[in-house]
Amino acid sequence: MGSGPGADGGQARSLGAAEVAAARGEHTHSEQPIPRPRPVVQRASVRGQILDALRTALVTGELTPGEVYSAPALGERFGVSATPVREAMQQLALEGAVEVVPNRGFRVVERGARELAELAEVRALIEVPVMLRLARSVPAERWAELRPLAEATVRAAATGCRATYAEADRTFHRAVLSLCGNEQLVQIADDLHRRAQWPLVGPARPAGRGHADLIADAAEHVALLDALIAGELEVVRSLVGEHFSGAG
């Protein structure tokens, strides 16, 4: 009979067993299984690291303009599968650094002095007016907060490493432009700046921007910041013009 004490006791024992199982962390039929987390973050991290490594190789000229590189070969070089390399290369293709070669891989885009001059002109059209406007509106103490970034470019230039300097250079320019509050402008300017840092082909390529050029470029950052802090608008105007004429 289901109404007898034995049945109640059996039900109690059954419930007790389920509770014991739950207390032990064991799966019961009434539970919804917890899905295992997908390793998306780890994969994105690997792709990001490969993208950074490829960008560095582009700046230093380790990836030769005009050469075709396959994702499997680069993956073997970096000790990863071809998938994150292919994804990173596709991002570089969107940025204009490489182009897809069907069934072969990715060709590093060849750039000449004319393209570099055009990039410098476009950067000047965007950044110079913004910097001059900011020079009239941003207080001195806010400019002073950027001094560590300007000094970081000086240290990076002293190493003579183009990749190290390229990152410090972009970081300083991004910080200055960020004061305008226009994130779209900052992103566009940063993309142009990154393209301007890729190596040239032809006679200009072997020398590129030498150690002395990097040091002079970094010194302009410090001088510009000093003028901004002092509120010397004419000096700022002159320094900004010189800086972009050298594609810094």
mmCIF file of N, CA and C in Angstrom, residues 106-207:
data_model
loop_
_atom_site.group_PDB
_atom_site.id
_atom_site.type_symbol
_atom_site.label_atom_id
_atom_site.label_comp_id
_atom_site.label_asym_id
_atom_site.label_seq_id
_atom_site.Cartn_x
_atom_site.Cartn_y
_atom_site.Cartn_z
ATOM 1 N N PHE A 106 49.745 35.093 -47.936
ATOM 2 C CA PHE A 106 49.573 36.540 -47.853
ATOM 3 C C PHE A 106 50.855 37.240 -48.308
ATOM 4 N N ARG A 107 50.694 38.203 -49.201
ATOM 5 C CA ARG A 107 51.842 38.968 -49.688
ATOM 6 C C ARG A 107 51.937 40.286 -48.924
ATOM 7 N N VAL A 108 53.130 40.591 -48.439
ATOM 8 C CA VAL A 108 53.360 41.869 -47.762
ATOM 9 C C VAL A 108 53.334 42.980 -48.801
ATOM 10 N N VAL A 109 52.521 43.992 -48.541
ATOM 11 C CA VAL A 109 52.341 45.072 -49.502
ATOM 12 C C VAL A 109 53.631 45.878 -49.659
ATOM 13 N N GLU A 110 53.944 46.198 -50.895
ATOM 14 C CA GLU A 110 55.120 47.020 -51.184
ATOM 15 C C GLU A 110 54.713 48.494 -51.193
ATOM 16 N N ARG A 111 55.461 49.305 -50.477
ATOM 17 C CA ARG A 111 55.158 50.725 -50.348
ATOM 18 C C ARG A 111 56.349 51.565 -50.786
ATOM 19 N N GLY A 112 56.044 52.694 -51.402
ATOM 20 C CA GLY A 112 57.103 53.595 -51.839
ATOM 21 C C GLY A 112 57.052 54.917 -51.102
ATOM 22 N N ALA A 113 57.995 55.793 -51.412
ATOM 23 C CA ALA A 113 58.090 57.089 -50.737
ATOM 24 C C ALA A 113 56.850 57.946 -50.987
ATOM 25 N N ARG A 114 56.244 57.792 -52.163
ATOM 26 C CA ARG A 114 55.052 58.596 -52.464
ATOM 27 C C ARG A 114 53.916 58.265 -51.511
ATOM 28 N N GLU A 115 53.708 56.971 -51.248
ATOM 29 C CA GLU A 115 52.640 56.582 -50.326
ATOM 30 C C GLU A 115 52.910 57.132 -48.931
ATOM 31 N N LEU A 116 54.178 57.076 -48.507
ATOM 32 C CA LEU A 116 54.529 57.608 -47.193
ATOM 33 C C LEU A 116 54.231 59.101 -47.113
ATOM 34 N N ALA A 117 54.556 59.839 -48.177
ATOM 35 C CA ALA A 117 54.282 61.282 -48.205
ATOM 36 C C ALA A 117 52.783 61.547 -48.167
ATOM 37 N N GLU A 118 52.013 60.718 -48.862
ATOM 38 C CA GLU A 118 50.558 60.886 -48.862
ATOM 39 C C GLU A 118 49.978 60.625 -47.473
ATOM 40 N N LEU A 119 50.490 59.596 -46.808
ATOM 41 C CA LEU A 119 50.036 59.303 -45.452
ATOM 42 C C LEU A 119 50.352 60.454 -44.508
ATOM 43 N N ALA A 120 51.555 61.023 -44.640
ATOM 44 C CA ALA A 120 51.943 62.156 -43.794
ATOM 45 C C ALA A 120 51.026 63.349 -44.028
ATOM 46 N N GLU A 121 50.658 63.570 -45.298
ATOM 47 C CA GLU A 121 49.773 64.701 -45.619
ATOM 48 C C GLU A 121 48.390 64.511 -44.993
ATOM 49 N N VAL A 122 47.848 63.292 -45.097
ATOM 50 C CA VAL A 122 46.526 63.031 -44.533
ATOM 51 C C VAL A 122 46.569 63.127 -43.010
ATOM 52 N N ARG A 123 47.626 62.589 -42.402
ATOM 53 C CA ARG A 123 47.758 62.688 -40.949
ATOM 54 C C ARG A 123 47.810 64.144 -40.511
ATOM 55 N N ALA A 124 48.536 64.964 -41.253
ATOM 56 C CA ALA A 124 48.641 66.376 -40.898
ATOM 57 C C ALA A 124 47.284 67.064 -40.997
ATOM 58 N N LEU A 125 46.515 66.722 -42.035
ATOM 59 C CA LEU A 125 45.199 67.322 -42.206
ATOM 60 C C LEU A 125 44.281 66.995 -41.029
ATOM 61 N N ILE A 126 44.457 65.814 -40.449
ATOM 62 C CA ILE A 126 43.608 65.394 -39.336
ATOM 63 C C ILE A 126 44.144 65.893 -37.996
ATOM 64 N N GLU A 127 45.429 65.660 -37.750
ATOM 65 C CA GLU A 127 45.969 65.875 -36.414
ATOM 66 C C GLU A 127 46.350 67.325 -36.108
ATOM 67 N N VAL A 128 46.882 68.049 -37.089
ATOM 68 C CA VAL A 128 47.359 69.406 -36.802
ATOM 69 C C VAL A 128 46.234 70.308 -36.314
ATOM 70 N N PRO A 129 45.083 70.392 -37.004
ATOM 71 C CA PRO A 129 44.008 71.252 -36.495
ATOM 72 C C PRO A 129 43.537 70.861 -35.098
ATOM 73 N N VAL A 130 43.486 69.550 -34.838
ATOM 74 C CA VAL A 130 43.045 69.082 -33.528
ATOM 75 C C VAL A 130 44.040 69.502 -32.452
ATOM 76 N N MET A 131 45.330 69.329 -32.717
ATOM 77 C CA MET A 131 46.344 69.707 -31.736
ATOM 78 C C MET A 131 46.329 71.208 -31.455
ATOM 79 N N LEU A 132 46.143 72.008 -32.496
ATOM 80 C CA LEU A 132 46.110 73.459 -32.311
ATOM 81 C C LEU A 132 44.864 73.865 -31.514
ATOM 82 N N ARG A 133 43.743 73.194 -31.769
ATOM 83 C CA ARG A 133 42.543 73.492 -30.995
ATOM 84 C C ARG A 133 42.724 73.096 -29.540
ATOM 85 N N LEU A 134 43.319 71.940 -29.315
ATOM 86 C CA LEU A 134 43.549 71.480 -27.952
ATOM 87 C C LEU A 134 44.533 72.396 -27.220
ATOM 88 N N ALA A 135 45.512 72.939 -27.970
ATOM 89 C CA ALA A 135 46.500 73.831 -27.356
ATOM 90 C C ALA A 135 45.837 75.061 -26.751
ATOM 91 N N ARG A 136 44.693 75.454 -27.286
ATOM 92 C CA ARG A 136 43.998 76.638 -26.791
ATOM 93 C C ARG A 136 42.998 76.324 -25.685
ATOM 94 N N SER A 137 42.689 75.049 -25.486
ATOM 95 C CA SER A 137 41.615 74.718 -24.544
ATOM 96 C C SER A 137 42.013 73.807 -23.388
ATOM 97 N N VAL A 138 43.042 72.992 -23.560
ATOM 98 C CA VAL A 138 43.428 72.041 -22.512
ATOM 99 C C VAL A 138 44.348 72.735 -21.508
ATOM 100 N N PRO A 139 44.059 72.625 -20.204
ATOM 101 C CA PRO A 139 44.903 73.281 -19.196
ATOM 102 C C PRO A 139 46.287 72.652 -19.090
ATOM 103 N N ALA A 140 47.227 73.436 -18.586
ATOM 104 C CA ALA A 140 48.628 73.007 -18.508
ATOM 105 C C ALA A 140 48.806 71.739 -17.690
ATOM 106 N N GLU A 141 48.049 71.614 -16.598
ATOM 107 C CA GLU A 141 48.223 70.439 -15.747
ATOM 108 C C GLU A 141 47.807 69.152 -16.461
ATOM 109 N N ARG A 142 46.856 69.264 -17.365
ATOM 110 C CA ARG A 142 46.449 68.070 -18.132
ATOM 111 C C ARG A 142 47.543 67.683 -19.114
ATOM 112 N N TRP A 143 48.180 68.652 -19.740
ATOM 113 C CA TRP A 143 49.301 68.348 -20.627
ATOM 114 C C TRP A 143 50.446 67.714 -19.844
ATOM 115 N N ALA A 144 50.670 68.211 -18.635
ATOM 116 C CA ALA A 144 51.779 67.702 -17.821
ATOM 117 C C ALA A 144 51.624 66.220 -17.511
ATOM 118 N N GLU A 145 50.367 65.745 -17.473
ATOM 119 C CA GLU A 145 50.125 64.326 -17.211
ATOM 120 C C GLU A 145 50.658 63.430 -18.328
ATOM 121 N N LEU A 146 50.877 64.000 -19.510
ATOM 122 C CA LEU A 146 51.372 63.216 -20.639
ATOM 123 C C LEU A 146 52.890 63.154 -20.711
ATOM 124 N N ARG A 147 53.563 63.838 -19.797
ATOM 125 C CA ARG A 147 55.032 63.858 -19.862
ATOM 126 C C ARG A 147 55.653 62.464 -19.794
ATOM 127 N N PRO A 148 55.160 61.556 -18.932
ATOM 128 C CA PRO A 148 55.755 60.207 -18.925
ATOM 129 C C PRO A 148 55.694 59.525 -20.296
ATOM 130 N N LEU A 149 54.649 59.785 -21.062
ATOM 131 C CA LEU A 149 54.533 59.161 -22.383
ATOM 132 C C LEU A 149 55.536 59.775 -23.356
ATOM 133 N N ALA A 150 55.728 61.095 -23.271
ATOM 134 C CA ALA A 150 56.725 61.739 -24.127
ATOM 135 C C ALA A 150 58.124 61.247 -23.785
ATOM 136 N N GLU A 151 58.406 61.108 -22.497
ATOM 137 C CA GLU A 151 59.719 60.622 -22.072
ATOM 138 C C GLU A 151 59.915 59.155 -22.454
ATOM 139 N N ALA A 152 58.814 58.399 -22.495
ATOM 140 C CA ALA A 152 58.907 56.993 -22.915
ATOM 141 C C ALA A 152 59.345 56.898 -24.371
ATOM 142 N N THR A 153 58.927 57.853 -25.210
ATOM 143 C CA THR A 153 59.375 57.823 -26.607
ATOM 144 C C THR A 153 60.870 58.098 -26.700
ATOM 145 N N VAL A 154 61.384 58.943 -25.806
ATOM 146 C CA VAL A 154 62.827 59.231 -25.793
ATOM 147 C C VAL A 154 63.610 57.967 -25.428
ATOM 148 N N ARG A 155 63.149 57.260 -24.412
ATOM 149 C CA ARG A 155 63.829 56.020 -24.023
ATOM 150 C C ARG A 155 63.740 54.970 -25.129
ATOM 151 N N ALA A 156 62.573 54.886 -25.754
ATOM 152 C CA ALA A 156 62.403 53.908 -26.835
ATOM 153 C C ALA A 156 63.308 54.242 -28.007
ATOM 154 N N ALA A 157 63.438 55.521 -28.330
ATOM 155 C CA ALA A 157 64.321 55.932 -29.431
ATOM 156 C C ALA A 157 65.766 55.588 -29.123
ATOM 157 N N ALA A 158 66.141 55.705 -27.864
ATOM 158 C CA ALA A 158 67.529 55.429 -27.472
ATOM 159 C C ALA A 158 67.903 53.966 -27.700
ATOM 160 N N THR A 159 66.919 53.065 -27.672
ATOM 161 C CA THR A 159 67.216 51.650 -27.900
ATOM 162 C C THR A 159 67.560 51.384 -29.364
ATOM 163 N N GLY A 160 67.080 52.260 -30.264
ATOM 164 C CA GLY A 160 67.325 52.044 -31.687
ATOM 165 C C GLY A 160 66.416 51.008 -32.305
ATOM 166 N N CYS A 161 65.505 50.451 -31.511
ATOM 167 C CA CYS A 161 64.580 49.433 -32.010
ATOM 168 C C CYS A 161 63.366 50.115 -32.612
ATOM 169 N N ARG A 162 63.143 49.925 -33.896
ATOM 170 C CA ARG A 162 62.036 50.589 -34.573
ATOM 171 C C ARG A 162 60.679 50.144 -34.039
ATOM 172 N N ALA A 163 60.551 48.863 -33.719
ATOM 173 C CA ALA A 163 59.270 48.360 -33.225
ATOM 174 C C ALA A 163 58.945 48.947 -31.856
ATOM 175 N N THR A 164 59.939 49.016 -30.978
ATOM 176 C CA THR A 164 59.735 49.592 -29.648
ATOM 177 C C THR A 164 59.352 51.055 -29.756
ATOM 178 N N TYR A 165 60.055 51.776 -30.643
ATOM 179 C CA TYR A 165 59.744 53.191 -30.804
ATOM 180 C C TYR A 165 58.373 53.391 -31.442
ATOM 181 N N ALA A 166 58.021 52.550 -32.400
ATOM 182 C CA ALA A 166 56.738 52.687 -33.083
ATOM 183 C C ALA A 166 55.585 52.626 -32.096
ATOM 184 N N GLU A 167 55.659 51.712 -31.146
ATOM 185 C CA GLU A 167 54.581 51.574 -30.165
ATOM 186 C C GLU A 167 54.523 52.784 -29.239
ATOM 187 N N ALA A 168 55.690 53.233 -28.754
ATOM 188 C CA ALA A 168 55.723 54.395 -27.864
ATOM 189 C C ALA A 168 55.259 55.656 -28.593
ATOM 190 N N ASP A 169 55.626 55.776 -29.856
ATOM 191 C CA ASP A 169 55.244 56.926 -30.676
ATOM 192 C C ASP A 169 53.723 56.999 -30.833
ATOM 193 N N ARG A 170 53.106 55.873 -31.184
ATOM 194 C CA ARG A 170 51.657 55.846 -31.365
ATOM 195 C C ARG A 170 50.926 56.085 -30.042
ATOM 196 N N THR A 171 51.471 55.554 -28.959
ATOM 197 C CA THR A 171 50.848 55.741 -27.656
ATOM 198 C C THR A 171 50.792 57.224 -27.284
ATOM 199 N N PHE A 172 51.883 57.945 -27.546
ATOM 200 C CA PHE A 172 51.911 59.382 -27.241
ATOM 201 C C PHE A 172 50.890 60.131 -28.096
ATOM 202 N N HIS A 173 50.886 59.870 -29.388
ATOM 203 C CA HIS A 173 49.956 60.567 -30.274
ATOM 204 C C HIS A 173 48.502 60.245 -29.928
ATOM 205 N N ARG A 174 48.221 58.992 -29.585
ATOM 206 C CA ARG A 174 46.862 58.622 -29.195
ATOM 207 C C ARG A 174 46.426 59.381 -27.951
ATOM 208 N N ALA A 175 47.332 59.501 -26.987
ATOM 209 C CA ALA A 175 46.996 60.192 -25.742
ATOM 210 C C ALA A 175 46.682 61.660 -25.998
ATOM 211 N N VAL A 176 47.453 62.288 -26.882
ATOM 212 C CA VAL A 176 47.198 63.692 -27.211
ATOM 213 C C VAL A 176 45.841 63.843 -27.880
ATOM 214 N N LEU A 177 45.591 63.032 -28.903
ATOM 215 C CA LEU A 177 44.348 63.155 -29.652
ATOM 216 C C LEU A 177 43.130 62.756 -28.828
ATOM 217 N N SER A 178 43.318 61.869 -27.857
ATOM 218 C CA SER A 178 42.191 61.428 -27.028
ATOM 219 C C SER A 178 41.581 62.583 -26.241
ATOM 220 N N LEU A 179 42.344 63.638 -26.045
ATOM 221 C CA LEU A 179 41.842 64.794 -25.305
ATOM 222 C C LEU A 179 40.722 65.513 -26.050
ATOM 223 N N CYS A 180 40.573 65.227 -27.349
ATOM 224 C CA CYS A 180 39.502 65.878 -28.117
ATOM 225 C C CYS A 180 38.165 65.202 -27.888
ATOM 226 N N GLY A 181 38.172 63.989 -27.332
ATOM 227 C CA GLY A 181 36.935 63.297 -27.021
ATOM 228 C C GLY A 181 36.253 62.647 -28.209
ATOM 229 N N ASN A 182 36.941 62.559 -29.344
ATOM 230 C CA ASN A 182 36.362 61.959 -30.547
ATOM 231 C C ASN A 182 37.056 60.633 -30.827
ATOM 232 N N GLU A 183 36.436 59.544 -30.400
ATOM 233 C CA GLU A 183 37.062 58.231 -30.505
ATOM 234 C C GLU A 183 37.236 57.804 -31.963
ATOM 235 N N GLN A 184 36.301 58.172 -32.824
ATOM 236 C CA GLN A 184 36.422 57.820 -34.237
ATOM 237 C C GLN A 184 37.658 58.472 -34.851
ATOM 238 N N LEU A 185 37.876 59.725 -34.523
ATOM 239 C CA LEU A 185 39.058 60.427 -35.031
ATOM 240 C C LEU A 185 40.335 59.763 -34.529
ATOM 241 N N VAL A 186 40.346 59.396 -33.251
ATOM 242 C CA VAL A 186 41.532 58.763 -32.669
ATOM 243 C C VAL A 186 41.841 57.453 -33.387
ATOM 244 N N GLN A 187 40.817 56.652 -33.674
ATOM 245 C CA GLN A 187 41.023 55.362 -34.334
ATOM 246 C C GLN A 187 41.538 55.536 -35.759
ATOM 247 N N ILE A 188 40.959 56.499 -36.479
ATOM 248 C CA ILE A 188 41.397 56.736 -37.857
ATOM 249 C C ILE A 188 42.836 57.232 -37.885
ATOM 250 N N ALA A 189 43.155 58.167 -36.993
ATOM 251 C CA ALA A 189 44.516 58.707 -36.943
ATOM 252 C C ALA A 189 45.518 57.622 -36.564
ATOM 253 N N ASP A 190 45.137 56.742 -35.650
ATOM 254 C CA ASP A 190 46.044 55.671 -35.228
ATOM 255 C C ASP A 190 46.291 54.691 -36.364
ATOM 256 N N ASP A 191 45.251 54.396 -37.138
ATOM 257 C CA ASP A 191 45.418 53.505 -38.291
ATOM 258 C C ASP A 191 46.367 54.113 -39.318
ATOM 259 N N LEU A 192 46.208 55.397 -39.597
ATOM 260 C CA LEU A 192 47.110 56.079 -40.531
ATOM 261 C C LEU A 192 48.538 56.088 -40.001
ATOM 262 N N HIS A 193 48.664 56.326 -38.707
ATOM 263 C CA HIS A 193 49.989 56.354 -38.079
ATOM 264 C C HIS A 193 50.674 54.993 -38.200
ATOM 265 N N ARG A 194 49.910 53.935 -37.941
ATOM 266 C CA ARG A 194 50.476 52.588 -38.043
ATOM 267 C C ARG A 194 50.965 52.310 -39.467
ATOM 268 N N ARG A 195 50.168 52.705 -40.452
ATOM 269 C CA ARG A 195 50.570 52.486 -41.848
ATOM 270 C C ARG A 195 51.839 53.263 -42.182
ATOM 271 N N ALA A 196 51.973 54.441 -41.615
ATOM 272 C CA ALA A 196 53.159 55.261 -41.886
ATOM 273 C C ALA A 196 54.429 54.645 -41.311
ATOM 274 N N GLN A 197 54.282 53.682 -40.403
ATOM 275 C CA GLN A 197 55.449 53.070 -39.771
ATOM 276 C C GLN A 197 55.946 51.825 -40.502
ATOM 277 N N TRP A 198 55.214 51.343 -41.498
ATOM 278 C CA TRP A 198 55.673 50.176 -42.242
ATOM 279 C C TRP A 198 56.859 50.555 -43.110
ATOM 280 N N PRO A 199 57.774 49.624 -43.349
ATOM 281 C CA PRO A 199 58.984 49.941 -44.115
ATOM 282 C C PRO A 199 58.704 50.190 -45.590
ATOM 283 N N LEU A 200 59.587 50.926 -46.217
ATOM 284 C CA LEU A 200 59.491 51.216 -47.642
ATOM 285 C C LEU A 200 60.188 50.135 -48.453
ATOM 286 N N VAL A 201 59.979 50.188 -49.770
ATOM 287 C CA VAL A 201 60.719 49.326 -50.685
ATOM 288 C C VAL A 201 61.599 50.210 -51.539
ATOM 289 N N GLY A 202 62.523 49.574 -52.253
ATOM 290 C CA GLY A 202 63.389 50.357 -53.136
ATOM 291 C C GLY A 202 64.571 50.944 -52.389
ATOM 292 N N PRO A 203 65.186 52.006 -52.924
ATOM 293 C CA PRO A 203 66.400 52.586 -52.335
ATOM 294 C C PRO A 203 66.225 53.062 -50.901
ATOM 295 N N ALA A 204 64.977 53.470 -50.537
ATOM 296 C CA ALA A 204 64.776 54.002 -49.187
ATOM 297 C C ALA A 204 64.703 52.912 -48.133
ATOM 298 N N ARG A 205 64.462 51.662 -48.569
ATOM 299 C CA ARG A 205 64.193 50.614 -47.604
ATOM 300 C C ARG A 205 65.378 50.224 -46.714
ATOM 301 N N PRO A 206 66.593 50.021 -47.225
ATOM 302 C CA PRO A 206 67.645 49.536 -46.347
ATOM 303 C C PRO A 206 67.918 50.451 -45.161
ATOM 304 N N ALA A 207 67.924 51.762 -45.406
ATOM 305 C CA ALA A 207 68.237 52.676 -44.324
ATOM 306 C C ALA A 207 67.013 52.929 -43.453
#
